[in-house]
Amino acid sequence: MSRALILDFDDSVKPMPEAETISLTGWQETIRFACRKERLHELGRELAPILDARPPVVFPGSGDYHHVSYLLIEALRPLDTRIQVVVFDNHPDNMRYPFGIHCGSWVWHVSRLPFVSRVLVVGVTSSDVEAGRLWQNHLTPLFSGKIAYFCVQRNLRILHRLGIRNSRSFPSMAALLDELPSTLAAASEPVYLSIDKDVLADNIVRTNWDQGVLRLEELTTAIRMLQGRIFACDVVGDVSPYRYRSPFKRFLSGLDRQPEIPRRTLGDWQAQHQRVNRHLLSILAP
């Protein structure tokens, strides 16, 4: 088995000698941004022989495919092992979406899997967690501690007034990383790690979502905190332009104010991602 698997929906992840590439361009319109869970499970059945081999690192492409992480985690169910999920992301991905599953709601779906003990979302700087948009979050798993947010410079006063204590905001990423080891050590389950590169500052890579403040060396430090406990991982956040055929998906992506990707800079942006992908792969699957 190769050290990595590229699920090539959108030609955003460039080939790497360490990775096997599976062409899935025919699924792009169906899966990208959002889909019915039935269609995601249909894709899962197609990929089952590959996923059964459990490649250590999977690259699904754009952050618009982050809900594919749900599929990758669900594929671990036959192992009959409790796991925790650690997500590095600039967004909580625990938002309400009544039409199936999408890249901003998949964490909630993962939290409902019986073998997942908790989901820790690290590096959030998005206002999705603050008062004006808090109602869009699934609150029940936050109350129970099944989902927790580790944010940077976000106002969680309303969240805490509601009695949600496991989610925290830190004055800086350095302060968050100082606290992270003890939080990770408090749970003994093996870790599924999911990285959305929109958690990184935009001078490192550029994505089609608003971005966080994490530096690459800080992400490297955080991954090393988990070494020896990570048994599977995915990396999303690569960049690709796409115009949906579906008016509904065009409407939804417009609501999220996804910026246009300048064609003249696309090659440079993808080259940045290639360098980061190679760096992450060298740590995650040496």
PDB file of C-alpha atoms in Angstrom:
ATOM      1  CA  MET A   1       0.000   0.000   0.000  1.00  0.00           C
ATOM      2  CA  SER A   2       1.215   3.486  -0.844  1.00  0.00           C
ATOM      3  CA  ARG A   3       1.914   5.900   1.970  1.00  0.00           C
ATOM      4  CA  ALA A   4      -0.967   8.088   0.775  1.00  0.00           C
ATOM      5  CA  LEU A   5      -4.101   8.076  -1.328  1.00  0.00           C
ATOM      6  CA  ILE A   6      -5.270  10.982  -3.480  1.00  0.00           C
ATOM      7  CA  LEU A   7      -9.025  11.028  -4.117  1.00  0.00           C
ATOM      8  CA  ASP A   8      -8.932  13.082  -7.283  1.00  0.00           C
ATOM      9  CA  PHE A   9     -12.310  14.809  -7.508  1.00  0.00           C
ATOM     10  CA  ASP A  10     -11.019  18.139  -8.790  1.00  0.00           C
ATOM     11  CA  ASP A  11      -7.380  17.960  -9.967  1.00  0.00           C
ATOM     12  CA  SER A  12      -6.305  20.113  -7.018  1.00  0.00           C
ATOM     13  CA  VAL A  13      -3.871  17.646  -5.390  1.00  0.00           C
ATOM     14  CA  LYS A  14      -0.946  17.135  -7.685  1.00  0.00           C
ATOM     15  CA  PRO A  15       0.655  13.676  -8.019  1.00  0.00           C
ATOM     16  CA  MET A  16       3.202  12.591  -5.439  1.00  0.00           C
ATOM     17  CA  PRO A  17       5.463   9.552  -5.855  1.00  0.00           C
ATOM     18  CA  GLU A  18       4.396   8.299  -2.420  1.00  0.00           C
ATOM     19  CA  ALA A  19       0.686   8.435  -3.271  1.00  0.00           C
ATOM     20  CA  GLU A  20      -1.751   6.384  -5.301  1.00  0.00           C
ATOM     21  CA  THR A  21      -4.280   8.491  -7.229  1.00  0.00           C
ATOM     22  CA  ILE A  22      -7.906   7.434  -7.771  1.00  0.00           C
ATOM     23  CA  SER A  23      -9.788   9.422 -10.410  1.00  0.00           C
ATOM     24  CA  LEU A  24     -13.202  10.545  -9.136  1.00  0.00           C
ATOM     25  CA  THR A  25     -13.866  13.477 -11.438  1.00  0.00           C
ATOM     26  CA  GLY A  26     -17.239  12.004 -12.366  1.00  0.00           C
ATOM     27  CA  TRP A  27     -18.336  12.520  -8.744  1.00  0.00           C
ATOM     28  CA  GLN A  28     -17.364  16.189  -8.533  1.00  0.00           C
ATOM     29  CA  GLU A  29     -20.760  17.799  -9.105  1.00  0.00           C
ATOM     30  CA  THR A  30     -22.537  15.233  -6.917  1.00  0.00           C
ATOM     31  CA  ILE A  31     -20.248  15.357  -3.871  1.00  0.00           C
ATOM     32  CA  ARG A  32     -18.671  18.802  -3.888  1.00  0.00           C
ATOM     33  CA  PHE A  33     -19.827  21.175  -1.117  1.00  0.00           C
ATOM     34  CA  ALA A  34     -22.905  19.107  -0.184  1.00  0.00           C
ATOM     35  CA  CYS A  35     -24.784  15.926  -1.008  1.00  0.00           C
ATOM     36  CA  ARG A  36     -27.397  13.538   0.277  1.00  0.00           C
ATOM     37  CA  LYS A  37     -25.908  10.963   2.626  1.00  0.00           C
ATOM     38  CA  GLU A  38     -27.190   8.231   0.320  1.00  0.00           C
ATOM     39  CA  ARG A  39     -24.894   9.509  -2.438  1.00  0.00           C
ATOM     40  CA  LEU A  40     -21.943   9.700  -0.041  1.00  0.00           C
ATOM     41  CA  HIS A  41     -22.572   6.087   0.987  1.00  0.00           C
ATOM     42  CA  GLU A  42     -22.800   5.136  -2.686  1.00  0.00           C
ATOM     43  CA  LEU A  43     -19.335   6.633  -3.170  1.00  0.00           C
ATOM     44  CA  GLY A  44     -18.203   4.727  -0.080  1.00  0.00           C
ATOM     45  CA  ARG A  45     -19.291   1.438  -1.587  1.00  0.00           C
ATOM     46  CA  GLU A  46     -17.291   2.217  -4.719  1.00  0.00           C
ATOM     47  CA  LEU A  47     -14.204   3.028  -2.652  1.00  0.00           C
ATOM     48  CA  ALA A  48     -14.615   0.187  -0.134  1.00  0.00           C
ATOM     49  CA  PRO A  49     -11.899  -2.121  -1.555  1.00  0.00           C
ATOM     50  CA  ILE A  50      -9.385   0.740  -1.417  1.00  0.00           C
ATOM     51  CA  LEU A  51     -10.406   2.054   1.994  1.00  0.00           C
ATOM     52  CA  ASP A  52     -10.307  -1.453   3.469  1.00  0.00           C
ATOM     53  CA  ALA A  53      -6.541  -1.326   2.910  1.00  0.00           C
ATOM     54  CA  ARG A  54      -6.536   1.723   5.227  1.00  0.00           C
ATOM     55  CA  PRO A  55      -3.957   4.054   3.686  1.00  0.00           C
ATOM     56  CA  PRO A  56      -2.452   6.172   6.468  1.00  0.00           C
ATOM     57  CA  VAL A  57      -3.047   9.558   4.767  1.00  0.00           C
ATOM     58  CA  VAL A  58      -5.841  10.506   2.353  1.00  0.00           C
ATOM     59  CA  PHE A  59      -5.941  13.721   0.294  1.00  0.00           C
ATOM     60  CA  PRO A  60      -9.531  14.395  -0.924  1.00  0.00           C
ATOM     61  CA  GLY A  61      -8.734  17.809  -2.432  1.00  0.00           C
ATOM     62  CA  SER A  62     -10.576  21.056  -1.806  1.00  0.00           C
ATOM     63  CA  GLY A  63     -12.065  21.883   1.582  1.00  0.00           C
ATOM     64  CA  ASP A  64     -15.367  21.665  -0.300  1.00  0.00           C
ATOM     65  CA  TYR A  65     -14.926  17.893   0.150  1.00  0.00           C
ATOM     66  CA  HIS A  66     -14.309  17.893   3.898  1.00  0.00           C
ATOM     67  CA  HIS A  67     -17.485  15.856   4.428  1.00  0.00           C
ATOM     68  CA  VAL A  68     -15.663  12.978   2.700  1.00  0.00           C
ATOM     69  CA  SER A  69     -13.855  12.708   6.058  1.00  0.00           C
ATOM     70  CA  TYR A  70     -17.116  11.344   7.472  1.00  0.00           C
ATOM     71  CA  LEU A  71     -16.932   8.546   4.916  1.00  0.00           C
ATOM     72  CA  LEU A  72     -13.304   7.785   5.786  1.00  0.00           C
ATOM     73  CA  ILE A  73     -14.071   7.681   9.511  1.00  0.00           C
ATOM     74  CA  GLU A  74     -17.228   5.607   9.086  1.00  0.00           C
ATOM     75  CA  ALA A  75     -15.143   3.067   7.148  1.00  0.00           C
ATOM     76  CA  LEU A  76     -13.317   2.372  10.437  1.00  0.00           C
ATOM     77  CA  ARG A  77     -16.490   1.017  12.086  1.00  0.00           C
ATOM     78  CA  PRO A  78     -15.599  -2.678  11.431  1.00  0.00           C
ATOM     79  CA  LEU A  79     -12.465  -2.296  13.572  1.00  0.00           C
ATOM     80  CA  ASP A  80     -14.754  -2.209  16.624  1.00  0.00           C
ATOM     81  CA  THR A  81     -12.412   0.251  18.337  1.00  0.00           C
ATOM     82  CA  ARG A  82     -13.339   3.490  20.067  1.00  0.00           C
ATOM     83  CA  ILE A  83     -11.512   6.482  18.620  1.00  0.00           C
ATOM     84  CA  GLN A  84     -11.318  10.217  19.090  1.00  0.00           C
ATOM     85  CA  VAL A  85     -11.251  12.633  16.169  1.00  0.00           C
ATOM     86  CA  VAL A  86      -8.984  15.691  16.190  1.00  0.00           C
ATOM     87  CA  VAL A  87      -9.726  18.280  13.514  1.00  0.00           C
ATOM     88  CA  PHE A  88      -7.545  21.263  12.643  1.00  0.00           C
ATOM     89  CA  ASP A  89      -9.885  23.706  10.936  1.00  0.00           C
ATOM     90  CA  ASN A  90     -10.687  27.411  10.829  1.00  0.00           C
ATOM     91  CA  HIS A  91     -14.405  26.542  11.089  1.00  0.00           C
ATOM     92  CA  PRO A  92     -16.373  24.363  13.528  1.00  0.00           C
ATOM     93  CA  ASP A  93     -17.945  22.222  10.753  1.00  0.00           C
ATOM     94  CA  ASN A  94     -20.748  21.504  13.253  1.00  0.00           C
ATOM     95  CA  MET A  95     -23.343  23.631  11.492  1.00  0.00           C
ATOM     96  CA  ARG A  96     -26.960  22.758  10.803  1.00  0.00           C
ATOM     97  CA  TYR A  97     -27.687  21.537   7.279  1.00  0.00           C
ATOM     98  CA  PRO A  98     -31.103  19.914   6.746  1.00  0.00           C
ATOM     99  CA  PHE A  99     -30.565  18.568   3.230  1.00  0.00           C
ATOM    100  CA  GLY A 100     -28.001  15.837   3.894  1.00  0.00           C
ATOM    101  CA  ILE A 101     -24.346  16.448   4.721  1.00  0.00           C
ATOM    102  CA  HIS A 102     -21.981  19.154   3.634  1.00  0.00           C
ATOM    103  CA  CYS A 103     -18.468  20.425   4.261  1.00  0.00           C
ATOM    104  CA  GLY A 104     -19.679  22.589   7.162  1.00  0.00           C
ATOM    105  CA  SER A 105     -21.796  19.960   8.944  1.00  0.00           C
ATOM    106  CA  TRP A 106     -19.787  16.738   8.806  1.00  0.00           C
ATOM    107  CA  VAL A 107     -18.381  17.027  12.353  1.00  0.00           C
ATOM    108  CA  TRP A 108     -21.900  16.694  13.770  1.00  0.00           C
ATOM    109  CA  HIS A 109     -22.468  13.524  11.753  1.00  0.00           C
ATOM    110  CA  VAL A 110     -19.146  12.088  12.964  1.00  0.00           C
ATOM    111  CA  SER A 111     -20.083  12.865  16.584  1.00  0.00           C
ATOM    112  CA  ARG A 112     -23.111  10.600  16.184  1.00  0.00           C
ATOM    113  CA  LEU A 113     -21.028   7.550  15.284  1.00  0.00           C
ATOM    114  CA  PRO A 114     -21.141   5.216  18.307  1.00  0.00           C
ATOM    115  CA  PHE A 115     -17.425   4.355  18.215  1.00  0.00           C
ATOM    116  CA  VAL A 116     -16.309   8.024  18.270  1.00  0.00           C
ATOM    117  CA  SER A 117     -15.692   9.196  21.850  1.00  0.00           C
ATOM    118  CA  ARG A 118     -15.282  12.901  21.028  1.00  0.00           C
ATOM    119  CA  VAL A 119     -14.406  15.381  18.296  1.00  0.00           C
ATOM    120  CA  LEU A 120     -11.982  18.193  19.157  1.00  0.00           C
ATOM    121  CA  VAL A 121     -11.938  21.031  16.591  1.00  0.00           C
ATOM    122  CA  VAL A 122      -8.697  23.016  16.940  1.00  0.00           C
ATOM    123  CA  GLY A 123      -7.684  26.401  15.539  1.00  0.00           C
ATOM    124  CA  VAL A 124     -11.071  28.031  14.906  1.00  0.00           C
ATOM    125  CA  THR A 125     -10.934  31.781  14.246  1.00  0.00           C
ATOM    126  CA  SER A 126     -14.229  31.910  12.342  1.00  0.00           C
ATOM    127  CA  SER A 127     -17.143  33.920  13.762  1.00  0.00           C
ATOM    128  CA  ASP A 128     -19.319  30.810  13.250  1.00  0.00           C
ATOM    129  CA  VAL A 129     -18.881  30.069  16.978  1.00  0.00           C
ATOM    130  CA  GLU A 130     -19.968  33.485  18.262  1.00  0.00           C
ATOM    131  CA  ALA A 131     -23.338  34.812  19.394  1.00  0.00           C
ATOM    132  CA  GLY A 132     -24.699  35.988  16.046  1.00  0.00           C
ATOM    133  CA  ARG A 133     -24.205  32.599  14.411  1.00  0.00           C
ATOM    134  CA  LEU A 134     -24.194  30.310  17.423  1.00  0.00           C
ATOM    135  CA  TRP A 135     -27.751  29.191  16.681  1.00  0.00           C
ATOM    136  CA  GLN A 136     -26.459  27.556  13.483  1.00  0.00           C
ATOM    137  CA  ASN A 137     -24.271  25.171  15.522  1.00  0.00           C
ATOM    138  CA  HIS A 138     -25.549  21.842  16.819  1.00  0.00           C
ATOM    139  CA  LEU A 139     -25.566  22.599  20.547  1.00  0.00           C
ATOM    140  CA  THR A 140     -26.448  19.182  22.018  1.00  0.00           C
ATOM    141  CA  PRO A 141     -23.007  17.589  21.366  1.00  0.00           C
ATOM    142  CA  LEU A 142     -21.353  20.749  22.703  1.00  0.00           C
ATOM    143  CA  PHE A 143     -23.331  20.423  25.957  1.00  0.00           C
ATOM    144  CA  SER A 144     -22.411  16.739  26.294  1.00  0.00           C
ATOM    145  CA  GLY A 145     -18.750  17.340  25.452  1.00  0.00           C
ATOM    146  CA  LYS A 146     -18.943  15.033  22.435  1.00  0.00           C
ATOM    147  CA  ILE A 147     -17.746  18.037  20.399  1.00  0.00           C
ATOM    148  CA  ALA A 148     -15.428  20.742  21.741  1.00  0.00           C
ATOM    149  CA  TYR A 149     -13.931  23.824  20.097  1.00  0.00           C
ATOM    150  CA  PHE A 150     -10.439  25.210  20.713  1.00  0.00           C
ATOM    151  CA  CYS A 151     -10.613  28.740  19.270  1.00  0.00           C
ATOM    152  CA  VAL A 152      -8.315  31.737  18.982  1.00  0.00           C
ATOM    153  CA  GLN A 153      -9.562  35.232  19.857  1.00  0.00           C
ATOM    154  CA  ARG A 154     -13.260  34.376  19.650  1.00  0.00           C
ATOM    155  CA  ASN A 155     -15.906  35.570  22.083  1.00  0.00           C
ATOM    156  CA  LEU A 156     -17.477  32.443  23.615  1.00  0.00           C
ATOM    157  CA  ARG A 157     -19.329  34.303  26.377  1.00  0.00           C
ATOM    158  CA  ILE A 158     -22.798  33.192  25.202  1.00  0.00           C
ATOM    159  CA  LEU A 159     -21.598  29.623  24.769  1.00  0.00           C
ATOM    160  CA  HIS A 160     -20.311  29.578  28.343  1.00  0.00           C
ATOM    161  CA  ARG A 161     -23.453  31.236  29.709  1.00  0.00           C
ATOM    162  CA  LEU A 162     -25.407  28.368  28.211  1.00  0.00           C
ATOM    163  CA  GLY A 163     -23.310  25.987  30.324  1.00  0.00           C
ATOM    164  CA  ILE A 164     -21.002  24.716  27.592  1.00  0.00           C
ATOM    165  CA  ARG A 165     -17.614  24.457  29.327  1.00  0.00           C
ATOM    166  CA  ASN A 166     -15.424  22.203  27.197  1.00  0.00           C
ATOM    167  CA  SER A 167     -15.060  24.738  24.391  1.00  0.00           C
ATOM    168  CA  ARG A 168     -12.444  27.416  24.964  1.00  0.00           C
ATOM    169  CA  SER A 169     -10.952  30.465  23.310  1.00  0.00           C
ATOM    170  CA  PHE A 170      -7.309  31.435  23.719  1.00  0.00           C
ATOM    171  CA  PRO A 171      -5.614  34.805  23.277  1.00  0.00           C
ATOM    172  CA  SER A 172      -3.127  33.358  20.794  1.00  0.00           C
ATOM    173  CA  MET A 173      -2.316  30.187  18.912  1.00  0.00           C
ATOM    174  CA  ALA A 174       0.750  29.786  21.123  1.00  0.00           C
ATOM    175  CA  ALA A 175      -1.471  29.749  24.234  1.00  0.00           C
ATOM    176  CA  LEU A 176      -3.757  27.184  22.589  1.00  0.00           C
ATOM    177  CA  LEU A 177      -0.825  24.924  21.752  1.00  0.00           C
ATOM    178  CA  ASP A 178       0.450  25.178  25.325  1.00  0.00           C
ATOM    179  CA  GLU A 179      -2.881  23.788  26.561  1.00  0.00           C
ATOM    180  CA  LEU A 180      -3.380  21.194  23.841  1.00  0.00           C
ATOM    181  CA  PRO A 181      -1.056  18.432  25.159  1.00  0.00           C
ATOM    182  CA  SER A 182      -2.895  18.069  28.477  1.00  0.00           C
ATOM    183  CA  THR A 183      -6.252  18.029  26.702  1.00  0.00           C
ATOM    184  CA  LEU A 184      -5.076  15.335  24.293  1.00  0.00           C
ATOM    185  CA  ALA A 185      -3.547  13.309  27.132  1.00  0.00           C
ATOM    186  CA  ALA A 186      -6.861  13.293  29.020  1.00  0.00           C
ATOM    187  CA  ALA A 187      -8.275  10.794  26.502  1.00  0.00           C
ATOM    188  CA  SER A 188      -6.556   7.501  25.751  1.00  0.00           C
ATOM    189  CA  GLU A 189      -8.277   6.471  22.510  1.00  0.00           C
ATOM    190  CA  PRO A 190      -6.327   6.374  19.255  1.00  0.00           C
ATOM    191  CA  VAL A 191      -6.700   9.426  17.046  1.00  0.00           C
ATOM    192  CA  TYR A 192      -8.155  10.020  13.632  1.00  0.00           C
ATOM    193  CA  LEU A 193      -6.621  13.314  12.485  1.00  0.00           C
ATOM    194  CA  SER A 194      -8.281  15.584   9.926  1.00  0.00           C
ATOM    195  CA  ILE A 195      -6.509  18.713   8.689  1.00  0.00           C
ATOM    196  CA  ASP A 196      -8.193  21.464   6.693  1.00  0.00           C
ATOM    197  CA  LYS A 197      -5.472  23.786   5.451  1.00  0.00           C
ATOM    198  CA  ASP A 198      -7.778  26.783   5.847  1.00  0.00           C
ATOM    199  CA  VAL A 199      -6.571  26.653   9.481  1.00  0.00           C
ATOM    200  CA  LEU A 200      -3.247  27.974   8.165  1.00  0.00           C
ATOM    201  CA  ALA A 201      -2.430  31.648   7.685  1.00  0.00           C
ATOM    202  CA  ASP A 202      -2.951  32.821   4.108  1.00  0.00           C
ATOM    203  CA  ASN A 203       0.729  33.673   3.643  1.00  0.00           C
ATOM    204  CA  ILE A 204       1.421  29.922   3.762  1.00  0.00           C
ATOM    205  CA  VAL A 205      -1.300  28.655   1.418  1.00  0.00           C
ATOM    206  CA  ARG A 206      -4.395  30.220  -0.114  1.00  0.00           C
ATOM    207  CA  THR A 207      -7.745  28.424   0.011  1.00  0.00           C
ATOM    208  CA  ASN A 208     -11.259  29.288  -1.152  1.00  0.00           C
ATOM    209  CA  TRP A 209     -12.424  29.871   2.444  1.00  0.00           C
ATOM    210  CA  ASP A 210     -11.590  32.472   5.070  1.00  0.00           C
ATOM    211  CA  GLN A 211      -8.436  31.394   6.840  1.00  0.00           C
ATOM    212  CA  GLY A 212      -6.942  31.097  10.289  1.00  0.00           C
ATOM    213  CA  VAL A 213      -3.646  32.117  11.853  1.00  0.00           C
ATOM    214  CA  LEU A 214      -1.798  28.813  12.385  1.00  0.00           C
ATOM    215  CA  ARG A 215       1.778  28.700  11.128  1.00  0.00           C
ATOM    216  CA  LEU A 216       3.103  25.572   9.443  1.00  0.00           C
ATOM    217  CA  GLU A 217       5.702  25.021  12.146  1.00  0.00           C
ATOM    218  CA  GLU A 218       2.940  25.216  14.779  1.00  0.00           C
ATOM    219  CA  LEU A 219       0.881  22.617  12.914  1.00  0.00           C
ATOM    220  CA  THR A 220       3.993  20.450  12.703  1.00  0.00           C
ATOM    221  CA  THR A 221       4.475  20.752  16.480  1.00  0.00           C
ATOM    222  CA  ALA A 222       0.830  19.815  17.094  1.00  0.00           C
ATOM    223  CA  ILE A 223       1.070  16.745  14.861  1.00  0.00           C
ATOM    224  CA  ARG A 224       4.166  15.607  16.724  1.00  0.00           C
ATOM    225  CA  MET A 225       2.208  15.847  19.980  1.00  0.00           C
ATOM    226  CA  LEU A 226      -0.018  13.115  18.529  1.00  0.00           C
ATOM    227  CA  GLN A 227       2.634  10.895  16.994  1.00  0.00           C
ATOM    228  CA  GLY A 228       2.259   7.318  18.070  1.00  0.00           C
ATOM    229  CA  ARG A 229      -1.503   7.776  18.509  1.00  0.00           C
ATOM    230  CA  ILE A 230      -2.554   8.678  14.940  1.00  0.00           C
ATOM    231  CA  PHE A 231      -3.738   5.644  13.030  1.00  0.00           C
ATOM    232  CA  ALA A 232      -5.444   7.402  10.108  1.00  0.00           C
ATOM    233  CA  CYS A 233      -5.506  10.908   8.695  1.00  0.00           C
ATOM    234  CA  ASP A 234      -6.855  13.095   5.933  1.00  0.00           C
ATOM    235  CA  VAL A 235      -5.699  16.461   4.597  1.00  0.00           C
ATOM    236  CA  VAL A 236      -8.074  18.769   2.708  1.00  0.00           C
ATOM    237  CA  GLY A 237      -8.040  22.442   1.764  1.00  0.00           C
ATOM    238  CA  ASP A 238      -6.401  22.319  -1.654  1.00  0.00           C
ATOM    239  CA  VAL A 239      -7.652  24.821  -4.173  1.00  0.00           C
ATOM    240  CA  SER A 240      -9.559  24.409  -7.442  1.00  0.00           C
ATOM    241  CA  PRO A 241     -12.066  26.528  -9.377  1.00  0.00           C
ATOM    242  CA  TYR A 242     -15.491  25.089 -10.104  1.00  0.00           C
ATOM    243  CA  ARG A 243     -18.877  26.344 -11.288  1.00  0.00           C
ATOM    244  CA  TYR A 244     -21.757  24.183 -10.067  1.00  0.00           C
ATOM    245  CA  ARG A 245     -24.306  23.024 -12.581  1.00  0.00           C
ATOM    246  CA  SER A 246     -26.837  22.910  -9.747  1.00  0.00           C
ATOM    247  CA  PRO A 247     -28.466  26.323  -9.076  1.00  0.00           C
ATOM    248  CA  PHE A 248     -29.019  25.204  -5.476  1.00  0.00           C
ATOM    249  CA  LYS A 249     -25.314  24.600  -4.909  1.00  0.00           C
ATOM    250  CA  ARG A 250     -24.459  27.914  -6.580  1.00  0.00           C
ATOM    251  CA  PHE A 251     -26.879  29.575  -4.182  1.00  0.00           C
ATOM    252  CA  LEU A 252     -25.416  27.822  -1.113  1.00  0.00           C
ATOM    253  CA  SER A 253     -21.812  28.618  -2.006  1.00  0.00           C
ATOM    254  CA  GLY A 254     -22.864  32.216  -2.589  1.00  0.00           C
ATOM    255  CA  LEU A 255     -24.326  32.374   0.915  1.00  0.00           C
ATOM    256  CA  ASP A 256     -20.945  31.301   2.262  1.00  0.00           C
ATOM    257  CA  ARG A 257     -19.275  34.080   0.243  1.00  0.00           C
ATOM    258  CA  GLN A 258     -16.703  31.774  -1.256  1.00  0.00           C
ATOM    259  CA  PRO A 259     -14.253  34.004  -3.146  1.00  0.00           C
ATOM    260  CA  GLU A 260     -13.445  33.502  -6.803  1.00  0.00           C
ATOM    261  CA  ILE A 261     -10.059  31.897  -7.441  1.00  0.00           C
ATOM    262  CA  PRO A 262      -8.037  34.035  -9.887  1.00  0.00           C
ATOM    263  CA  ARG A 263      -7.012  31.840 -12.817  1.00  0.00           C
ATOM    264  CA  ARG A 264      -3.733  33.715 -13.177  1.00  0.00           C
ATOM    265  CA  THR A 265      -2.634  32.715  -9.666  1.00  0.00           C
ATOM    266  CA  LEU A 266      -4.075  29.193  -9.538  1.00  0.00           C
ATOM    267  CA  GLY A 267      -0.803  27.507 -10.496  1.00  0.00           C
ATOM    268  CA  ASP A 268       1.140  29.379  -7.825  1.00  0.00           C
ATOM    269  CA  TRP A 269      -1.460  28.579  -5.163  1.00  0.00           C
ATOM    270  CA  GLN A 270      -1.458  24.887  -6.073  1.00  0.00           C
ATOM    271  CA  ALA A 271       2.351  24.825  -5.957  1.00  0.00           C
ATOM    272  CA  GLN A 272       2.167  26.190  -2.392  1.00  0.00           C
ATOM    273  CA  HIS A 273      -0.227  23.398  -1.472  1.00  0.00           C
ATOM    274  CA  GLN A 274       2.019  20.798  -3.080  1.00  0.00           C
ATOM    275  CA  ARG A 275       4.915  21.892  -0.877  1.00  0.00           C
ATOM    276  CA  VAL A 276       2.751  21.794   2.259  1.00  0.00           C
ATOM    277  CA  ASN A 277       1.269  18.403   1.302  1.00  0.00           C
ATOM    278  CA  ARG A 278       4.730  16.915   0.858  1.00  0.00           C
ATOM    279  CA  HIS A 279       5.815  18.363   4.217  1.00  0.00           C
ATOM    280  CA  LEU A 280       2.758  16.993   6.033  1.00  0.00           C
ATOM    281  CA  LEU A 281       3.115  13.590   4.397  1.00  0.00           C
ATOM    282  CA  SER A 282       6.748  13.398   5.527  1.00  0.00           C
ATOM    283  CA  ILE A 283       5.562  13.785   9.126  1.00  0.00           C
ATOM    284  CA  LEU A 284       2.341  11.772   8.990  1.00  0.00           C
ATOM    285  CA  ALA A 285       3.679   8.794   7.024  1.00  0.00           C
ATOM    286  CA  PRO A 286       7.491   8.930   7.218  1.00  0.00           C
TER     287      PRO A 286
END
